[in-house]
Short mmCIF file of C-alpha atoms in Angstrom, two decimals:
data_model
loop_
_atom_site.label_atom_id
_atom_site.label_comp_id
_atom_site.label_asym_id
_atom_site.label_seq_id
_atom_site.Cartn_x
_atom_site.Cartn_y
_atom_site.Cartn_z
CA UNK T 12 -0.15 0.76 0.17
CA UNK T 13 3.20 2.64 0.78
CA UNK T 14 4.41 1.73 -3.12
CA UNK T 15 0.42 2.37 -4.12
CA UNK T 16 0.58 5.83 -2.22
CA UNK T 17 3.78 6.68 -2.80
CA UNK T 18 3.08 6.61 -6.89
CA UNK T 19 -0.23 8.75 -5.69
CA UNK T 20 2.04 10.97 -4.12
CA UNK T 21 4.21 11.56 -7.21
CA UNK T 22 1.42 11.68 -9.77
CA UNK T 23 -0.18 14.34 -7.64
CA UNK T 24 3.71 16.19 -7.46
CA UNK T 25 3.72 16.08 -11.48
CA UNK T 26 0.92 18.17 -11.81
CA UNK T 27 1.66 20.71 -9.50
CA UNK T 28 4.87 21.28 -11.56
CA UNK T 29 2.48 21.33 -14.50
CA UNK T 30 3.98 18.56 -15.59
CA UNK T 31 0.96 16.64 -16.85
CA UNK T 32 -0.15 16.03 -20.23
CA UNK T 33 -3.15 18.21 -21.39
CA UNK T 34 -3.99 15.93 -24.43
CA UNK T 35 -7.20 18.21 -25.74
CA UNK T 36 -5.24 21.36 -25.31
CA UNK T 37 -2.20 20.85 -26.87
CA UNK T 38 -0.33 21.43 -23.04
CA UNK T 39 -2.74 25.04 -22.38
CA UNK T 40 -3.16 26.56 -19.34
CA UNK T 41 -5.27 24.42 -17.11
CA UNK T 42 -6.41 24.33 -14.23
CA UNK T 43 -6.93 22.29 -10.91
CA UNK T 44 -10.55 21.61 -12.50
CA UNK T 45 -9.34 20.56 -15.60
CA UNK T 46 -7.48 18.13 -14.60
CA UNK T 47 -9.76 17.02 -11.77
CA UNK T 48 -12.13 16.17 -14.96
CA UNK T 49 -10.33 15.02 -16.96
CA UNK T 50 -10.33 12.57 -14.16
CA UNK T 51 -12.69 12.05 -13.67
CA UNK T 52 -13.56 11.72 -17.51
CA UNK T 53 -10.36 9.56 -17.87
CA UNK T 54 -11.36 6.45 -15.53
CA UNK T 55 -15.34 6.28 -17.40
CA UNK T 56 -13.76 5.93 -19.97
CA UNK T 57 -11.35 2.56 -19.47
CA UNK T 58 -8.37 3.88 -20.89
CA UNK T 59 -6.51 1.02 -21.43
CA UNK T 60 -3.02 0.10 -20.07
CA UNK T 61 0.27 0.43 -22.08
CA UNK T 62 -0.06 -2.78 -23.80
CA UNK T 63 -3.69 -2.19 -24.90
CA UNK T 64 -4.97 -5.52 -24.37
CA UNK T 65 -5.97 -8.70 -25.12
CA UNK T 66 -10.12 -9.09 -26.49
CA UNK T 67 -12.78 -11.63 -26.34
CA UNK T 68 -15.12 -10.24 -29.33
CA UNK T 69 -18.71 -10.65 -27.80
CA UNK T 70 -21.14 -10.16 -31.70
CA UNK T 71 -24.14 -9.81 -30.42
CA UNK T 72 -27.37 -10.17 -32.80
CA UNK T 73 -31.20 -9.82 -32.95
CA UNK T 74 -31.80 -13.95 -34.77
CA UNK T 75 -35.81 -12.97 -35.89
CA UNK T 76 -38.31 -10.58 -35.33
CA UNK T 77 -39.10 -6.62 -35.71
CA UNK T 78 -35.95 -5.89 -34.70
CA UNK T 79 -33.78 -8.07 -36.75
CA UNK T 80 -30.95 -6.58 -38.58
CA UNK T 81 -31.44 -7.01 -42.84
CA UNK T 82 -29.58 -4.79 -44.10
CA UNK T 83 -25.89 -7.37 -43.29
CA UNK T 84 -25.00 -10.30 -41.37
CA UNK T 85 -23.47 -11.13 -37.93
CA UNK T 86 -20.28 -12.42 -39.15
CA UNK T 87 -19.69 -9.19 -41.92
CA UNK T 88 -20.36 -7.24 -38.53
CA UNK T 89 -18.00 -9.43 -36.58
CA UNK T 90 -15.38 -8.76 -38.90
CA UNK T 91 -16.18 -4.87 -38.69
CA UNK T 92 -15.11 -5.29 -34.76
CA UNK T 93 -11.68 -7.38 -35.41
CA UNK T 94 -10.60 -4.07 -37.81
CA UNK T 95 -12.51 -2.07 -34.63
CA UNK T 96 -9.76 -3.61 -32.35
CA UNK T 97 -7.17 -3.62 -34.75
CA UNK T 98 -6.68 -0.53 -35.55
CA UNK T 99 -5.76 -0.24 -31.72
CA UNK T 100 -1.68 -1.23 -32.83
CA UNK T 101 -1.47 -3.12 -29.26
CA UNK T 102 -4.43 -4.38 -28.67
CA UNK T 103 -5.24 -8.05 -29.84
CA UNK T 104 -8.53 -10.22 -30.91
CA UNK T 105 -7.85 -13.18 -28.04
CA UNK T 106 -11.14 -14.90 -29.91
CA UNK T 107 -14.46 -14.13 -30.98
CA UNK T 108 -18.50 -15.19 -30.02
CA UNK T 109 -21.57 -14.32 -32.40
CA UNK T 110 -24.25 -15.02 -30.15
CA UNK T 111 -28.10 -14.58 -31.36
CA UNK T 112 -30.55 -12.73 -29.10
CA UNK T 113 -34.50 -13.25 -29.58
CA UNK T 114 -34.44 -9.86 -27.53
CA UNK T 115 -31.29 -7.40 -25.14
CA UNK T 116 -32.12 -7.70 -21.74
CA UNK T 117 -33.48 -4.39 -20.28
CA UNK T 118 -30.87 -5.09 -17.07
CA UNK T 119 -28.53 -7.43 -17.36
CA UNK T 120 -28.43 -7.03 -21.60
CA UNK T 121 -27.92 -10.97 -22.50
CA UNK T 122 -29.77 -13.75 -20.71
CA UNK T 123 -28.23 -16.07 -17.59
CA UNK T 124 -26.49 -18.54 -19.72
CA UNK T 125 -25.00 -16.63 -21.72
CA UNK T 126 -23.58 -14.63 -19.49
CA UNK T 127 -22.18 -17.30 -17.55
CA UNK T 128 -20.72 -18.23 -20.94
CA UNK T 129 -19.46 -16.26 -21.41
CA UNK T 130 -18.19 -15.52 -18.02
CA UNK T 131 -16.18 -19.19 -18.15
CA UNK T 132 -15.04 -18.41 -21.22
CA UNK T 133 -12.99 -15.67 -19.62
CA UNK T 134 -12.21 -17.18 -16.92
CA UNK T 135 -9.96 -20.65 -18.66
CA UNK T 136 -8.22 -17.72 -21.04
CA UNK T 137 -5.93 -16.20 -18.84
CA UNK T 138 -4.81 -14.75 -22.25
CA UNK T 139 -8.11 -12.00 -22.00
CA UNK T 140 -7.79 -8.42 -20.43
CA UNK T 141 -10.31 -7.28 -21.70
CA UNK T 142 -14.39 -7.90 -23.32
CA UNK T 143 -15.63 -6.20 -26.49
CA UNK T 144 -19.77 -6.35 -26.76
CA UNK T 145 -19.92 -4.80 -29.95
CA UNK T 146 -23.18 -3.16 -29.64
CA UNK T 147 -23.84 0.63 -29.82
CA UNK T 148 -23.75 1.62 -26.33
CA UNK T 149 -24.20 -0.77 -23.35
CA UNK T 150 -26.48 1.17 -20.66
CA UNK T 151 -24.35 1.53 -17.39
CA UNK T 152 -26.88 -0.65 -15.47
CA UNK T 153 -25.59 -3.71 -17.61
CA UNK T 154 -22.25 -2.76 -18.01
CA UNK T 155 -22.44 -2.94 -14.82
CA UNK T 156 -23.48 -6.14 -14.46
CA UNK T 157 -21.52 -7.74 -17.42
CA UNK T 158 -18.01 -5.77 -15.32
CA UNK T 159 -19.19 -7.45 -12.27
CA UNK T 160 -19.66 -10.58 -13.87
CA UNK T 161 -16.71 -11.32 -16.23
CA UNK T 162 -14.11 -10.02 -13.76
CA UNK T 163 -12.30 -7.69 -17.22
CA UNK T 164 -13.21 -3.62 -18.26
CA UNK T 165 -16.53 -4.04 -21.65
CA UNK T 166 -15.74 -2.26 -24.20
CA UNK T 167 -19.47 -1.39 -26.15
CA UNK T 168 -18.88 0.24 -29.29
CA UNK T 169 -18.91 3.65 -27.77
CA UNK T 170 -15.46 3.11 -25.51
CA UNK T 171 -14.02 1.26 -28.71
CA UNK T 172 -14.73 4.72 -31.48
CA UNK T 173 -13.67 6.96 -28.08
CA UNK T 174 -10.13 4.81 -27.43
CA UNK T 175 -9.57 5.35 -31.26
CA UNK T 176 -10.78 8.60 -31.88
CA UNK T 177 -8.72 9.83 -28.92
CA UNK T 178 -5.29 8.17 -31.15
CA UNK T 179 -5.81 8.84 -33.55
CA UNK T 180 -6.70 13.18 -33.01
CA UNK T 181 -3.49 14.21 -34.10
CA UNK T 182 -4.40 18.40 -35.13
CA UNK T 183 -5.92 20.25 -30.96
CA UNK T 184 -9.07 20.83 -33.45
CA UNK T 185 -9.23 17.63 -33.63
CA UNK T 186 -8.11 16.48 -29.87
CA UNK T 187 -11.26 19.60 -28.95
CA UNK T 188 -13.51 17.60 -31.05
CA UNK T 189 -12.58 13.55 -29.74
CA UNK T 190 -12.27 15.55 -25.40
CA UNK T 191 -16.97 16.95 -26.63
CA UNK T 192 -17.55 13.56 -28.23
CA UNK T 193 -16.81 12.09 -24.43
CA UNK T 194 -18.89 13.83 -22.72
CA UNK T 195 -22.25 12.31 -23.74
CA UNK T 196 -20.90 9.41 -22.42
CA UNK T 197 -19.88 10.78 -18.86
CA UNK T 198 -23.23 11.74 -18.12
CA UNK T 199 -25.04 9.03 -18.59
CA UNK T 200 -22.35 7.03 -16.74
CA UNK T 201 -22.51 10.59 -13.64
CA UNK T 202 -26.03 10.00 -13.02
CA UNK T 203 -25.99 6.35 -12.77
CA UNK T 204 -24.03 7.14 -10.52
CA UNK T 205 -26.86 9.18 -8.79
CA UNK T 206 -28.66 6.09 -9.32
CA UNK T 207 -27.57 3.80 -6.92
CA UNK T 208 -24.93 2.47 -9.66
CA UNK T 209 -21.36 1.93 -8.44
CA UNK T 210 -18.70 4.12 -9.64
CA UNK T 211 -16.40 2.40 -11.46
CA UNK T 212 -12.67 3.39 -10.79
CA UNK T 213 -9.98 2.49 -13.30
CA UNK T 214 -7.38 2.26 -10.25
CA UNK T 215 -6.89 1.93 -6.45
CA UNK T 216 -4.88 5.52 -6.71
CA UNK T 217 -8.34 7.09 -8.57
CA UNK T 218 -10.29 5.44 -5.13
CA UNK T 219 -7.59 7.02 -3.18
CA UNK T 220 -7.64 10.18 -4.48
CA UNK T 221 -11.20 10.52 -5.21
CA UNK T 222 -12.60 8.44 -2.53
CA UNK T 223 -15.74 10.68 -0.57
CA UNK T 224 -14.18 13.89 -2.12
CA UNK T 225 -16.19 14.09 -5.60
CA UNK T 226 -20.26 12.62 -4.56
CA UNK T 227 -22.74 13.60 -7.68
CA UNK T 228 -23.20 17.30 -7.01
CA UNK T 229 -19.21 17.82 -7.38
CA UNK T 230 -18.75 15.97 -10.90
CA UNK T 231 -22.16 17.63 -11.86
CA UNK T 232 -20.08 20.73 -11.14
CA UNK T 233 -17.31 19.44 -12.70
CA UNK T 234 -18.71 18.28 -15.27
CA UNK T 235 -20.97 21.24 -16.62
CA UNK T 236 -17.57 23.87 -16.39
CA UNK T 237 -15.68 21.44 -18.86
CA UNK T 238 -18.58 21.36 -20.36
CA UNK T 239 -18.64 24.66 -21.35
CA UNK T 240 -15.47 25.38 -21.80
CA UNK T 241 -15.28 23.70 -23.74
CA UNK T 242 -18.40 24.17 -25.80
CA UNK T 243 -16.33 27.29 -26.70
CA UNK T 244 -13.85 26.19 -27.69
CA UNK T 245 -15.32 24.98 -30.49
CA UNK T 246 -17.32 27.33 -31.25
CA UNK T 247 -14.39 29.41 -31.42
CA UNK T 248 -13.49 26.55 -34.20
CA UNK T 249 -16.52 26.39 -35.94
CA UNK T 250 -16.03 30.41 -36.82
CA UNK T 251 -12.10 29.32 -38.04
CA UNK T 252 -13.61 26.92 -39.93
CA UNK T 253 -16.29 29.06 -41.70
CA UNK T 254 -13.62 32.32 -41.60
CA UNK T 255 -11.93 29.29 -43.60
CA UNK T 256 -14.83 28.55 -46.32
CA UNK T 257 -15.24 32.78 -46.41
CA UNK T 258 -12.03 33.28 -47.93
CA UNK T 259 -12.02 29.82 -50.45
CA UNK T 260 -15.06 31.87 -51.56
CA UNK T 261 -13.55 34.95 -52.25
CA UNK T 262 -11.11 33.33 -53.91
CA UNK T 263 -13.61 31.57 -55.93
CA UNK T 264 -11.98 28.10 -56.07
CA UNK T 265 -14.09 25.37 -56.31
CA UNK T 266 -15.19 23.09 -53.71
CA UNK T 267 -15.04 19.51 -53.89
CA UNK T 268 -15.88 17.63 -50.30
CA UNK T 269 -15.27 13.28 -50.38
CA UNK T 270 -16.93 11.68 -47.90
CA UNK T 271 -17.65 7.78 -46.59
CA UNK T 272 -17.05 4.59 -44.85
CA UNK T 273 -14.63 4.79 -43.41
CA UNK T 274 -11.74 2.59 -44.85
CA UNK T 275 -13.59 3.40 -48.03
CA UNK T 276 -10.44 4.89 -49.30
CA UNK T 277 -11.48 8.97 -49.38
CA UNK T 278 -7.23 9.93 -48.04
CA UNK T 279 -6.01 7.77 -51.60
CA UNK T 280 -9.43 9.07 -53.55
CA UNK T 281 -7.99 12.49 -52.23
CA UNK T 282 -3.85 11.45 -53.38
CA UNK T 283 -5.23 10.13 -57.23
CA UNK T 284 -6.87 13.36 -57.41
CA UNK T 285 -4.68 15.59 -56.33
CA UNK T 286 -1.01 14.05 -56.72
CA UNK T 287 0.34 14.98 -53.32
CA UNK T 288 2.36 12.41 -52.40
CA UNK T 289 2.89 14.04 -48.91
CA UNK T 290 -0.70 12.15 -48.40
CA UNK T 291 0.09 8.84 -46.63
CA UNK T 292 -3.52 6.69 -46.60
CA UNK T 293 -4.01 4.35 -43.84
CA UNK T 294 -5.76 0.36 -43.59
CA UNK T 295 -7.13 1.07 -40.64
CA UNK T 296 -10.85 2.69 -39.06
CA UNK T 297 -10.46 6.04 -38.24
CA UNK T 298 -7.04 6.81 -40.02
CA UNK T 299 -8.17 10.67 -40.57
CA UNK T 300 -10.65 13.05 -37.84
CA UNK T 301 -9.04 16.32 -39.16
CA UNK T 302 -11.00 17.92 -42.24
CA UNK T 303 -7.97 18.95 -44.42
CA UNK T 304 -7.32 20.46 -48.53
CA UNK T 305 -5.98 19.69 -50.91
CA UNK T 306 -5.51 21.33 -54.27
CA UNK T 307 -6.04 19.91 -57.38
CA UNK T 308 -6.54 20.39 -61.21
CA UNK T 309 -8.50 19.24 -63.65
CA UNK T 310 -8.62 18.02 -67.19
CA UNK T 311 -9.62 21.74 -68.62
CA UNK T 312 -6.89 23.40 -66.34
CA UNK T 313 -9.41 25.02 -63.42
CA UNK T 314 -7.81 24.52 -59.35
CA UNK T 315 -10.33 22.88 -57.38
CA UNK T 316 -10.23 22.11 -53.13
CA UNK T 317 -10.39 18.03 -52.50
CA UNK T 318 -11.87 18.38 -48.62
CA UNK T 319 -10.92 14.77 -47.35
CA UNK T 320 -13.18 14.67 -44.43
CA UNK T 321 -13.56 12.11 -41.68
CA UNK T 322 -15.33 8.63 -42.20
CA UNK T 323 -18.61 7.23 -41.44
CA UNK T 324 -19.82 4.18 -39.30
CA UNK T 325 -22.73 2.14 -37.92
CA UNK T 326 -23.99 0.98 -35.13
CA UNK T 327 -22.36 4.56 -33.09
CA UNK T 328 -24.56 6.72 -31.12
CA UNK T 329 -24.62 10.08 -33.38
CA UNK T 330 -24.04 12.16 -29.97
CA UNK T 331 -20.34 10.33 -30.96
CA UNK T 332 -20.05 12.20 -34.89
CA UNK T 333 -22.24 15.51 -33.13
CA UNK T 334 -18.73 17.60 -32.22
CA UNK T 335 -17.71 16.16 -35.52
CA UNK T 336 -20.39 18.75 -37.82
CA UNK T 337 -18.02 21.33 -37.40
CA UNK T 338 -15.78 20.13 -39.88
CA UNK T 339 -18.03 18.29 -41.50
CA UNK T 340 -19.63 21.59 -43.13
CA UNK T 341 -16.52 21.94 -45.41
CA UNK T 342 -19.16 18.87 -46.83
CA UNK T 343 -21.73 21.36 -46.25
CA UNK T 344 -20.50 24.10 -48.24
CA UNK T 345 -19.11 22.65 -50.98
CA UNK T 346 -19.48 22.58 -54.51
CA UNK T 347 -19.61 18.72 -55.21
CA UNK T 348 -19.74 15.96 -53.00
CA UNK T 349 -18.29 12.49 -53.49
CA UNK T 350 -19.24 9.67 -52.26
CA UNK T 351 -16.56 6.91 -52.17
CA UNK T 352 -17.62 2.94 -51.06
CA UNK T 353 -15.30 -0.24 -50.92
CA UNK T 354 -16.21 -1.98 -53.82
CA UNK T 355 -14.72 -5.14 -51.92
CA UNK T 356 -16.50 -4.75 -48.74
CA UNK T 357 -18.90 -7.20 -48.96
CA UNK T 358 -21.34 -5.27 -46.73
CA UNK T 359 -20.83 -2.57 -49.13
CA UNK T 360 -24.98 -1.18 -50.18
CA UNK T 361 -25.68 -1.50 -46.09
CA UNK T 362 -21.79 1.12 -46.32
CA UNK T 363 -23.75 3.28 -48.57
CA UNK T 364 -27.29 3.21 -46.60
CA UNK T 365 -25.23 4.61 -44.10
CA UNK T 366 -23.86 7.17 -45.15
CA UNK T 367 -26.17 7.96 -47.21
CA UNK T 368 -28.16 8.56 -43.78
CA UNK T 369 -26.05 10.63 -42.42
CA UNK T 370 -25.32 12.58 -44.87
CA UNK T 371 -29.42 13.54 -45.16
CA UNK T 372 -28.93 14.67 -40.46
CA UNK T 373 -26.48 17.35 -42.17
CA UNK T 374 -28.71 19.44 -43.44
CA UNK T 375 -27.00 19.80 -46.77
CA UNK T 376 -28.61 21.97 -49.50
CA UNK T 377 -30.86 19.38 -51.41
CA UNK T 378 -29.33 20.54 -55.24
CA UNK T 379 -26.18 19.35 -53.87
CA UNK T 380 -27.22 15.95 -52.14
CA UNK T 381 -29.75 15.01 -55.09
CA UNK T 382 -26.07 15.42 -57.52
CA UNK T 383 -23.57 13.31 -54.89
CA UNK T 384 -20.94 11.65 -57.31
CA UNK T 385 -20.59 8.05 -56.49
CA UNK T 386 -17.66 6.44 -56.81
CA UNK T 387 -16.83 2.53 -56.59
CA UNK T 388 -13.21 2.04 -55.31
CA UNK T 389 -10.95 -0.68 -55.39
CA UNK T 390 -12.38 -2.11 -58.40
CA UNK T 391 -9.10 -3.79 -58.71
CA UNK T 392 -9.79 -6.31 -55.80
CA UNK T 393 -12.63 -8.28 -57.87
CA UNK T 394 -12.69 -10.71 -60.41
CA UNK T 395 -16.13 -9.50 -62.67
CA UNK T 396 -17.97 -5.99 -61.39
CA UNK T 397 -20.65 -5.29 -62.93
CA UNK T 398 -21.49 -1.01 -63.68
CA UNK T 399 -25.19 -0.28 -63.81
CA UNK T 400 -23.95 3.23 -65.04
CA UNK T 401 -24.93 5.07 -61.78
CA UNK T 402 -21.76 4.54 -60.34
CA UNK T 403 -17.85 5.90 -61.92
CA UNK T 404 -15.62 2.82 -61.38
CA UNK T 405 -12.11 3.48 -60.27
CA UNK T 406 -9.10 1.98 -58.31
CA UNK T 407 -6.98 4.04 -56.40
CA UNK T 408 -4.48 1.80 -56.93
CA UNK T 409 -3.96 1.56 -60.74
CA UNK T 410 -5.58 4.42 -61.38
CA UNK T 411 -8.68 2.72 -63.93
CA UNK T 412 -11.30 4.83 -64.35
CA UNK T 413 -9.38 8.28 -62.65
CA UNK T 414 -9.89 9.78 -66.10
CA UNK T 415 -13.40 8.64 -66.28
CA UNK T 416 -13.73 10.33 -62.10
CA UNK T 417 -11.71 14.16 -62.74
CA UNK T 418 -14.34 15.02 -65.98
CA UNK T 419 -16.74 13.73 -63.97
CA UNK T 420 -16.32 16.46 -61.51
CA UNK T 421 -15.33 19.01 -64.37
CA UNK T 422 -19.07 18.95 -65.54
CA UNK T 423 -20.16 18.37 -62.25
CA UNK T 424 -18.71 21.76 -60.88
CA UNK T 425 -19.14 23.56 -64.29
CA UNK T 426 -22.59 22.95 -63.66
CA UNK T 427 -23.32 24.26 -60.06
CA UNK T 428 -21.25 27.23 -59.89
CA UNK T 429 -22.60 28.14 -62.98
CA UNK T 430 -19.11 29.39 -65.06
CA UNK T 431 -18.39 29.56 -69.51
CA UNK T 432 -16.35 27.86 -71.50
CA UNK T 433 -16.28 30.41 -74.10
CA UNK T 434 -13.47 31.65 -76.59
CA UNK T 435 -11.79 34.64 -77.13
CA UNK T 436 -9.96 36.06 -79.27
CA UNK T 437 -7.01 38.76 -78.17
CA UNK T 438 -4.50 39.86 -79.05
CA UNK T 439 -1.26 37.72 -78.24
CA UNK T 440 1.11 38.82 -74.96
CA UNK T 441 -0.90 41.73 -74.22
CA UNK T 442 -3.14 43.01 -71.52
CA UNK T 443 -6.60 40.83 -71.63
CA UNK T 444 -4.35 37.88 -72.95
CA UNK T 445 -2.41 37.90 -69.98
CA UNK T 446 -5.31 38.87 -67.49
CA UNK T 447 -6.94 35.69 -69.09
CA UNK T 448 -4.43 33.47 -68.23
CA UNK T 449 -4.07 35.15 -64.75
CA UNK T 450 -8.38 34.49 -63.60
CA UNK T 451 -9.68 32.30 -66.10
CA UNK T 452 -9.11 27.81 -66.00
CA UNK T 453 -7.37 27.88 -69.67
CA UNK T 454 -8.75 24.69 -71.96
CA UNK T 455 -6.89 25.40 -74.80
CA UNK T 456 -5.52 28.27 -76.47
CA UNK T 457 -5.20 28.40 -80.67
CA UNK T 458 -2.37 31.14 -81.96
CA UNK T 459 -3.14 33.07 -85.37
CA UNK T 460 -1.17 35.69 -86.11
CA UNK T 461 -1.02 38.81 -83.64
CA UNK T 462 -3.92 36.72 -82.24
CA UNK T 463 -4.78 33.49 -80.22
CA UNK T 464 -8.24 32.47 -79.80
CA UNK T 465 -8.60 30.99 -75.87
CA UNK T 466 -10.96 28.84 -74.80
CA UNK T 467 -11.46 29.00 -71.40
CA UNK T 468 -14.47 28.53 -68.71
CA UNK T 469 -14.75 31.57 -66.39
CA UNK T 470 -17.42 32.87 -63.98
CA UNK T 471 -20.11 34.91 -64.49
CA UNK T 472 -18.29 38.15 -62.58
CA UNK T 473 -14.65 37.72 -63.82
CA UNK T 474 -16.47 38.22 -67.30
CA UNK T 475 -17.79 40.79 -66.52
CA UNK T 476 -14.87 42.72 -64.82
CA UNK T 477 -12.98 41.32 -68.44
CA UNK T 478 -16.00 42.97 -70.11
CA UNK T 479 -15.50 46.17 -68.11
CA UNK T 480 -11.78 45.53 -68.56
CA UNK T 481 -11.38 45.62 -71.25
CA UNK T 482 -14.15 44.76 -74.03
CA UNK T 483 -16.79 48.50 -72.96
CA UNK T 484 -13.15 50.29 -72.78
CA UNK T 485 -12.31 49.46 -76.69
CA UNK T 486 -15.46 50.98 -77.07
CA UNK T 487 -15.59 53.73 -75.76
CA UNK T 488 -11.93 54.45 -77.12
#
């Protein structure tokens, strides 16, 4: 015990000296209340030890009835659950279990027979250090019951995705949004304490630190103040992104938002379209948490901005994604949306439906939503594939279909932004010639003596400026 108290004392000393890693703020000036709030949240989130966990995945599913998920199969959901665990470098899958149910029990989730069977499997396999029950979110009372019976930490999809978000959040923006995404879960656990739910502290040191000191009202006040601070910072983030969008619109650069299910190949597509070798796609879920912007050039020589967005995933609470709306708004204000799908995935139809439903919740302009460019990626992994003409089939690996996709994006941008393709005969090398080279996208130039016939893509506003500067000026002279 003395050694435990000594470690705790050293931890407190480190906090007092300002050496505590302030995960969400990037090392900003946090008060004691912020430190306490983070400690409380970290315990509730069951952050894994340095060596990660060896996990038993339990994939429940409804066998029949109105609540049965008919859009996918249990083994496909189990594969996605495996991918979630393997996304965390130090974690590994020790064993898996499919459990068919007629309903989810209110207080215990599983029936007593299934709980006993899972508990026995955990007890017999000493390698198992955690159980992942792959459902949206467990109720506090269900969570408490299962952890008590299994004797190891229990994770639901919410907790698992939060672990991944924390690992993949690099910028301060992403960390802020992850921190805000954690709070609804914490609130449900804290309110559970008031209802007689015994709080599950992650370490003995944590129990010593908070025993008798943070009752429900204290925790509630602590979280309220912390949540208020986070929302204020995220509002600043939203204002900052609005400013960036305003600057982009002033430069009149078309914006193409790349969206899709997580790991469908969004970053790979942006790299293929822009030729940006600095982009390094990762074969894992939620590799991208920050919305990033990359410049590219279409066949008509028009410069566009491609926006790489966070991926979507099914069976997690919408409130886990809500804080990321500040960055997903970039898709809402794009000129064109490109929806990327992994055609090699067995659940591609269900994934498409999930992304489309999520987009509908973002208040996107109906015209923009009705003209989404559907892209089927990873076709190099398939031997035979039929195309009904509604999708552009591509492979970011081999380059197949990319030229066709660029032309389709080009046509859609010209249509949605009101641009025009026109030919203008001007004197080669003179002011009007140089102005067109600077302010328009040059499709083609044919030289005819001292004159050039320039085929350009131009916005109406730039065309009006050109007329004012050169055509009307010449007439007046």
